[in-house]
Coordinates of C-alpha atoms in Angstrom, one line a residue:
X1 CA 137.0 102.2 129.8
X2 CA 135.2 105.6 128.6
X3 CA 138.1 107.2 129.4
X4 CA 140.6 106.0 127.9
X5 CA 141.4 106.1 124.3
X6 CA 140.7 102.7 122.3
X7 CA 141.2 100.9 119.1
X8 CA 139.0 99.6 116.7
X9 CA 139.7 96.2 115.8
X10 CA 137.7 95.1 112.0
X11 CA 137.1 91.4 112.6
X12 CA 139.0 89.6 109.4
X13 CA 136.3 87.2 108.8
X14 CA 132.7 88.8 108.9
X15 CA 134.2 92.4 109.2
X16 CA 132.6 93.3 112.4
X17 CA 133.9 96.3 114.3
X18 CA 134.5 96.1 117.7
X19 CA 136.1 98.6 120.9
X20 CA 139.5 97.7 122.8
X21 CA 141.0 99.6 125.2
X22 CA 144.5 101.0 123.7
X23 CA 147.7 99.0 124.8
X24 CA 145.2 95.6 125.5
X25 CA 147.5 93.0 122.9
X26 CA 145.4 90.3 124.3
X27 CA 143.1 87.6 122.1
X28 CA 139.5 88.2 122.2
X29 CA 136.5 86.5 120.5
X30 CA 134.7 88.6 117.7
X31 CA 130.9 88.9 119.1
X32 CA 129.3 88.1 115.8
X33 CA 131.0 85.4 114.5
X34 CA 133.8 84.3 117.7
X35 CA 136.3 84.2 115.2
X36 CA 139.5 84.9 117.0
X37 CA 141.1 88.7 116.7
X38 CA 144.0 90.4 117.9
X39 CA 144.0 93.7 119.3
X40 CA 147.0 94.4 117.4
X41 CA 145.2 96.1 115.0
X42 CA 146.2 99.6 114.2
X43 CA 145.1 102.4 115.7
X44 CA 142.3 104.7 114.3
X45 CA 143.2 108.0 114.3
X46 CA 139.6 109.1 115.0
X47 CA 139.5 105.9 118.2
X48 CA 142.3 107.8 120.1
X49 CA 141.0 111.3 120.2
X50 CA 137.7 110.1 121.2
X51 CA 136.7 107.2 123.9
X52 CA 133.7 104.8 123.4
X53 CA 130.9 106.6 124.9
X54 CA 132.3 109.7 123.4
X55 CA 132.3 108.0 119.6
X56 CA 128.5 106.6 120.2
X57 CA 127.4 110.1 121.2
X58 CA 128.6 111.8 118.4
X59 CA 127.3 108.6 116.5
X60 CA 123.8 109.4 117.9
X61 CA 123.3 112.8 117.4
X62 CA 124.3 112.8 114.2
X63 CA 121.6 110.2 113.5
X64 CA 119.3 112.6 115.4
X65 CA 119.9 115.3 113.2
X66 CA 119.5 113.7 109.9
X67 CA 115.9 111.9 111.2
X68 CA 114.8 115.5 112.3
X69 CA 111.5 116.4 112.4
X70 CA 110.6 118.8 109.6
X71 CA 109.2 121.9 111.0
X72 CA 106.3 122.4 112.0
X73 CA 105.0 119.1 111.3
X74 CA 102.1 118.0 113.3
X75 CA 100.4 115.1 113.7
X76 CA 98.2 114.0 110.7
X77 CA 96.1 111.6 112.0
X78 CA 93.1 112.4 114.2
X79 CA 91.4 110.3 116.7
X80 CA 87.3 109.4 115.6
X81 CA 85.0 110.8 117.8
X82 CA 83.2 108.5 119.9
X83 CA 79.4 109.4 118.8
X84 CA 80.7 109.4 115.2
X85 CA 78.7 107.8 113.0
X86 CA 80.2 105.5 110.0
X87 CA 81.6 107.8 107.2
X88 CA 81.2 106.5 103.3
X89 CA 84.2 107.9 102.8
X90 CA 88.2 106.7 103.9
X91 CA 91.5 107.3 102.8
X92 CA 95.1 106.3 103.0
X93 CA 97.9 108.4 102.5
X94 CA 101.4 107.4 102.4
X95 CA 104.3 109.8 102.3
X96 CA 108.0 108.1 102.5
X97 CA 111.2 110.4 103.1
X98 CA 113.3 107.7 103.4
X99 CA 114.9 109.8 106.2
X100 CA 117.1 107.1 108.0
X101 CA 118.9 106.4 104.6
X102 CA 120.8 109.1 102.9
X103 CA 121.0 107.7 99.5
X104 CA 117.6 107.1 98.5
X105 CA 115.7 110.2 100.5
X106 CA 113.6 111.9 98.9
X107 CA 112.4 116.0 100.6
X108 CA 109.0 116.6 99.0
X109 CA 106.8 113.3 100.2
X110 CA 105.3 115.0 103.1
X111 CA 104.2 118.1 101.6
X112 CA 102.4 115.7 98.8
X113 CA 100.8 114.0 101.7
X114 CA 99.8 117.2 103.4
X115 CA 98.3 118.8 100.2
X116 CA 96.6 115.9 99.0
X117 CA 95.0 115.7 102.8
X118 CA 94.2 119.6 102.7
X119 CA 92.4 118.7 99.5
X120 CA 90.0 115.5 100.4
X121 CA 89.0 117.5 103.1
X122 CA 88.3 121.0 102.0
X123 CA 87.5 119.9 98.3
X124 CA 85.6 116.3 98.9
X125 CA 83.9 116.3 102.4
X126 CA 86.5 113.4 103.8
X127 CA 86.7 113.2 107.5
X128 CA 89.3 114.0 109.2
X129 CA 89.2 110.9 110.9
X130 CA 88.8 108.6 108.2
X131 CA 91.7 109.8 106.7
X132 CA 95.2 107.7 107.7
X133 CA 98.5 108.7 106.6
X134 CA 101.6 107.1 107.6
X135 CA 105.1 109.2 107.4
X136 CA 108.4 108.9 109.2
X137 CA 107.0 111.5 111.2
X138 CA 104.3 110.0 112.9
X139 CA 103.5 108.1 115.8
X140 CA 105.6 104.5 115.5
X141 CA 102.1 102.8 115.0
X142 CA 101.8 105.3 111.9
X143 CA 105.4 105.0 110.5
X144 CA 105.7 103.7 106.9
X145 CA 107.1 100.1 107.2
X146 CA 106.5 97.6 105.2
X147 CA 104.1 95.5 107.9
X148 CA 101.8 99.5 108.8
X149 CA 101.5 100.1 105.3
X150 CA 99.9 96.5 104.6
X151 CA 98.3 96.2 107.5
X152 CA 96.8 100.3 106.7
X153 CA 95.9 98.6 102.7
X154 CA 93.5 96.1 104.8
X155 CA 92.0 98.6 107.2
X156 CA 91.1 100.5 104.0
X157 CA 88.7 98.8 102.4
X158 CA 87.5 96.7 105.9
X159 CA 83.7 96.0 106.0
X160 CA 83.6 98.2 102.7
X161 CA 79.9 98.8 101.4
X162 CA 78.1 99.8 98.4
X163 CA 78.2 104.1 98.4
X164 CA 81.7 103.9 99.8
X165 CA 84.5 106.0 98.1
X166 CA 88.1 104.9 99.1
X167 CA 91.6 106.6 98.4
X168 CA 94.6 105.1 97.9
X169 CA 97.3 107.9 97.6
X170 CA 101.1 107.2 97.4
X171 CA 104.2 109.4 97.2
X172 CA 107.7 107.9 97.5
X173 CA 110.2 105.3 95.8
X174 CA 108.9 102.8 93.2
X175 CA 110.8 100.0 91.6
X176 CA 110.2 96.9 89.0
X177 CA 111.4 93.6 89.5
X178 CA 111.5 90.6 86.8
X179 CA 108.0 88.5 87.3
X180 CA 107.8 85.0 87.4
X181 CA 104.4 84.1 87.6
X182 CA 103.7 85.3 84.2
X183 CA 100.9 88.3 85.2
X184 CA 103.0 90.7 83.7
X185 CA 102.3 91.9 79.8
X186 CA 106.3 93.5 80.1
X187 CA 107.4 90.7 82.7
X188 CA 107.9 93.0 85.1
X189 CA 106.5 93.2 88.5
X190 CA 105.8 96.9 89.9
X191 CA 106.7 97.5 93.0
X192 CA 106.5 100.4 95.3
X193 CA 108.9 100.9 98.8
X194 CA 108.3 100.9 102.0
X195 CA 110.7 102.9 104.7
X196 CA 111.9 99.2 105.7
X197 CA 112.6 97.9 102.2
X198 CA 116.1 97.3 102.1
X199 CA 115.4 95.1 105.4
X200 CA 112.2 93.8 104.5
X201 CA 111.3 93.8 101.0
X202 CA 109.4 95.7 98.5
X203 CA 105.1 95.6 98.5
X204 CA 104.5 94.0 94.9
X205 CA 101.7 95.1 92.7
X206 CA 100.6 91.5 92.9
X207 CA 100.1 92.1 96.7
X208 CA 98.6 95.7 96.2
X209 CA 96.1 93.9 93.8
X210 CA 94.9 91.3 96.5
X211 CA 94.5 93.5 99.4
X212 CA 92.6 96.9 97.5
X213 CA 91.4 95.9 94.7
X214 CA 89.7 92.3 95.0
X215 CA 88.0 93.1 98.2
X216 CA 85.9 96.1 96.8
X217 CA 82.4 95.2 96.4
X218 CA 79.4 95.9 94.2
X219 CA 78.9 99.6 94.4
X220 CA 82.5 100.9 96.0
X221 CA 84.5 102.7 93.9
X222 CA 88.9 103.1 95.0
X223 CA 90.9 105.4 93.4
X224 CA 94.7 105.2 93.8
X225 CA 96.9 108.3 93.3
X226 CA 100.7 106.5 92.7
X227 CA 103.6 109.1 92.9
X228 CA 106.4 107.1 92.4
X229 CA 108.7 105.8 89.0
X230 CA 107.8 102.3 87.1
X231 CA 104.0 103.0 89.1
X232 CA 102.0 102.6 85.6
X233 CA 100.3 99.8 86.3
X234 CA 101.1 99.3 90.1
X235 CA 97.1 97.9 90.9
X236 CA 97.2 95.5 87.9
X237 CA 94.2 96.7 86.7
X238 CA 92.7 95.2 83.8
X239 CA 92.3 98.0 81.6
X240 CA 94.5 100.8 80.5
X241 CA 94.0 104.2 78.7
X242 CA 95.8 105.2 75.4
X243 CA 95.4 108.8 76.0
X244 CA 97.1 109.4 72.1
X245 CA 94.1 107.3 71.0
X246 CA 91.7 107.7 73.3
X247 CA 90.8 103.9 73.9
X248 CA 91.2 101.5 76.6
X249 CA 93.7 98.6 76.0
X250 CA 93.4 95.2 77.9
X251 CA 95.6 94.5 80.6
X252 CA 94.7 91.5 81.4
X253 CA 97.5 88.9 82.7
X254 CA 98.9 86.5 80.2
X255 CA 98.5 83.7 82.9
X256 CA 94.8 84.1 82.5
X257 CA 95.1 84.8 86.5
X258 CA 91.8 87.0 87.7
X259 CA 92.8 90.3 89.4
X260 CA 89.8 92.2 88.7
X261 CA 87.3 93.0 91.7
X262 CA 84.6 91.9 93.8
X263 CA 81.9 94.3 91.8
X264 CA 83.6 97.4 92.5
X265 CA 85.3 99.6 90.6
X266 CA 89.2 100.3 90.7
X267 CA 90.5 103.2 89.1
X268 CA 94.2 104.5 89.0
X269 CA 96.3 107.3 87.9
X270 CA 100.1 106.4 88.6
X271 CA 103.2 109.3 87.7
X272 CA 104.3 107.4 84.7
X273 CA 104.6 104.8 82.5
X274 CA 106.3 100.9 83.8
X275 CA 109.6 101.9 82.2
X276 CA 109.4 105.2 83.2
X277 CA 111.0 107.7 85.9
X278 CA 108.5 110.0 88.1
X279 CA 110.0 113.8 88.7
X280 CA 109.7 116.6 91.9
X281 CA 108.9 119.9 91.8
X282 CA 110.0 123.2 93.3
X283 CA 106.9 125.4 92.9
X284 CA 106.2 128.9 93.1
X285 CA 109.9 130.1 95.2
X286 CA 111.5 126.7 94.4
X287 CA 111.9 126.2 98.9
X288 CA 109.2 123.9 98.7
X289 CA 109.2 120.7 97.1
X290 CA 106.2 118.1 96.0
X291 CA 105.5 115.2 93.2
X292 CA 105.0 116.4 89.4
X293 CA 101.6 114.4 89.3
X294 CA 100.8 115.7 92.8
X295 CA 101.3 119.1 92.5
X296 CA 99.6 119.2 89.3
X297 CA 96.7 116.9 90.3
X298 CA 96.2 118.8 93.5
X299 CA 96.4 122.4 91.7
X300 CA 94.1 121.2 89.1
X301 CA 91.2 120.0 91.6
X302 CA 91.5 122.8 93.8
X303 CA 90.4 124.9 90.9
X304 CA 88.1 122.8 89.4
X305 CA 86.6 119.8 91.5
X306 CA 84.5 118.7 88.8
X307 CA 87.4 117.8 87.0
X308 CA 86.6 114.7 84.5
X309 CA 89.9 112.4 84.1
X310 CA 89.7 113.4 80.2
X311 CA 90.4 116.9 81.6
X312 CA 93.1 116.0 84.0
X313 CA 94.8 113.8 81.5
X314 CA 95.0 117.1 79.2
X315 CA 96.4 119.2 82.0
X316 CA 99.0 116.7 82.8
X317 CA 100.0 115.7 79.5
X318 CA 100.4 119.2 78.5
X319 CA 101.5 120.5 81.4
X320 CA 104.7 118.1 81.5
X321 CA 105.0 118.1 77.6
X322 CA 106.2 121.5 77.9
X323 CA 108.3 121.4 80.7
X324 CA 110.4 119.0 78.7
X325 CA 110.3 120.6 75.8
X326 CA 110.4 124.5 76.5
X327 CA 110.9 124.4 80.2
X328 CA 107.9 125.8 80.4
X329 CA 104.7 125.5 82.4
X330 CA 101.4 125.5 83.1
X331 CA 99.6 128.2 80.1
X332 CA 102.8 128.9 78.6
X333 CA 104.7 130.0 82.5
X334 CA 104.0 128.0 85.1
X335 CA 105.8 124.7 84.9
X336 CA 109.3 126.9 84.4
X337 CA 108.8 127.9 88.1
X338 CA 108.1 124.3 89.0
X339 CA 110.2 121.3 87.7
X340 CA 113.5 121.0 88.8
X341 CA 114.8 119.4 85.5
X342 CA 113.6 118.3 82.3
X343 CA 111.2 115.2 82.8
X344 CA 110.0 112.6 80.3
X345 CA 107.2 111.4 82.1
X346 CA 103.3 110.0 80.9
X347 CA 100.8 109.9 83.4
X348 CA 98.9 106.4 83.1
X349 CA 95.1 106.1 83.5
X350 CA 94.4 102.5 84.5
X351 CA 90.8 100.6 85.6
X352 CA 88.9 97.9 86.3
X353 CA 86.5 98.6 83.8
X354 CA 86.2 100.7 80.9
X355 CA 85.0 104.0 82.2
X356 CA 84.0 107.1 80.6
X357 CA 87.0 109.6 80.7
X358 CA 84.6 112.4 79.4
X359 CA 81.8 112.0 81.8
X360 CA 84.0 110.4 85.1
X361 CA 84.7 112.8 87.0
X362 CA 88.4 112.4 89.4
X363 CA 87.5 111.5 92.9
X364 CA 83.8 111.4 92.2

């Protein structure tokens, strides 16, 4: 049957396509829903120039191509040693390309996920080892689905202990839905998306809430790094910071639900506000593209580790103010070589408790 040309019959029911050999009039049984279809059907133009194993090869490769393997990517994840002893410090990093589905992809996630790696490591004294990042672009076990990425939230904070310091870090599509369990100040759920989500649903920040945030005990501190839109208040964390006023604002859920902790300490700094969209950027020769906040948080560290989240807040705020303003960047020149349009973006500070932005140092 490869050999010859063939028709493609559309099944008039549930739309199904299926292969028939050209010339074949007889009555066959549509395999999805054995409604009865005729191969009657006319020809496609495209069917007769090309047989069956001919279509699904072209079919295929094309697929290859556009799930291609950036280059020089290498594997992210490293194997623990087995003599190595228990580190205090652990990390998740999740980096979604959306590389199987044209309309939502997205080209900078896995340089975000590289540089924020680069900078626990060089910057912060986190193992290798203890740091787990899921892309497209790693092993199956490691790829961004819906089930890896809540099953990698778990392993997180797993057996966590007072002194431990957790990451949580982000980069990809985010998304609000209408809440009906009344937790929501807006009445909006946020939401953020795994590779899967179209198949399998969205990871709520109700769900995000249950698996980092209650677990952490008396003396572990997490903080969450959320590149992606609507992420403001994607942990549900009962405090919020009013950087125009410099004051924390409660959060808490109108349901009088508790989502606060075990003891620990929770802090977050999403891309934007709830309502709000998160932008790339094209730094330095504009062939390289990463997250806003990312690029910005990671720049701003790498210069200064001892950056206090009152600083950062500065450099971010002003940082994107005058991108959307001027088009300008960083001091004036920096953020013109950057962003790739004007944004309207606010970073959001959010915590379990009311911390000290002046004195709290990021990652610390």
């Amino acid at each position: 049957m490869d050999q010859k040309s063939t028709t493609i019959i559309n099944c008039s029911q549930c739309n199904a396509t299926s292969f028939r050999p050209s010339g074949d009039s007889t009555s066959h049984r549509c395999l999805k829903c054995a409604t009865s279809v005729s191969a009657s059907t006319t020809e496609d133009p495209v069917a007769r120039r090309f047989s069956v194993k001919g279509l699904a090869s072209r079919l295929y490769k094309n697929r290859e191509k556009q799930n291609s393997m950036p280059n020089n990517y290498s594997s992210m994840n490293v194997k623990p040693r087995t003599s190595t002893a228990r580190s205090n410090k652990r990390a998740l990093l999740c980096g979604v390309t959306y590389n199987n589905k044209r309309k939502y992809k997205l080209k900078g996630t896995i340089n975000d996920v590289q540089y924020m790696r680069e900078l626990l490591i060089t910057k912060f004294g986190y193992p290798d080892h203890s740091i787990r990042v899921l892309t497209e672009f790693e092993d199956k076990e490691f790829h961004p689905t819906k089930k890896n990425i809540e099953t990698s939230l778990k392993w997180l904070v797993q057996d966590c202990q007072r002194g431990d310091k957790l990451v949580f870090y982000f980069s990809g599509h985010g998304l609000r839905q209408p809440d009906f369990q009344d937790d929501e100040l807006d009445g909006f759920d946020e939401t953020i998306c795994p590779v899967d989500f179209m198949q399998e649903g969205m990871i709520l920040d109700n769900e995000i809430n249950t698996y980092i945030v209650r677990p952490l005990k008396e003396g572990v501190i997490l903080h969450a790094i959320v590149d992606a839109c609507h992420s403001g208040t994607i942990l549900d964390l009962k405090y919020v910071y009013d950087y125009t006023n410099n004051k924390w604002i409660d959060n808490s859920p109108p349901s009088g639900v508790n989502k606060g902790t075990s003891g620990g300490l929770a802090i977050c700094l999403s891309a934007c506000e709830d309502s709000q969209l998160a932008a790339d950027t094209t730094p330095h020769t504009g062939n390289k593209m990463n997250g806003a906040l990312t690029y910005i948080f990671v720049e701003s560290l790498k210069k200064n580790p001892d950056l206090t989240y009152a600083d950062l807040l500065l450099e971010l705020a002003e940082s994107i103010q005058e991108a959307a303003v001027h088009d300008k960047c960083f001091h004036s020149r920096k953020l013109a070589r950057i962003f790739r349009r004007r944004v309207l973006q606010e970073p959001l500070l959010s915590s379990s408790q009311k911390i000290d932005v002046n004195t709290y140092r990021v990652l610390q």
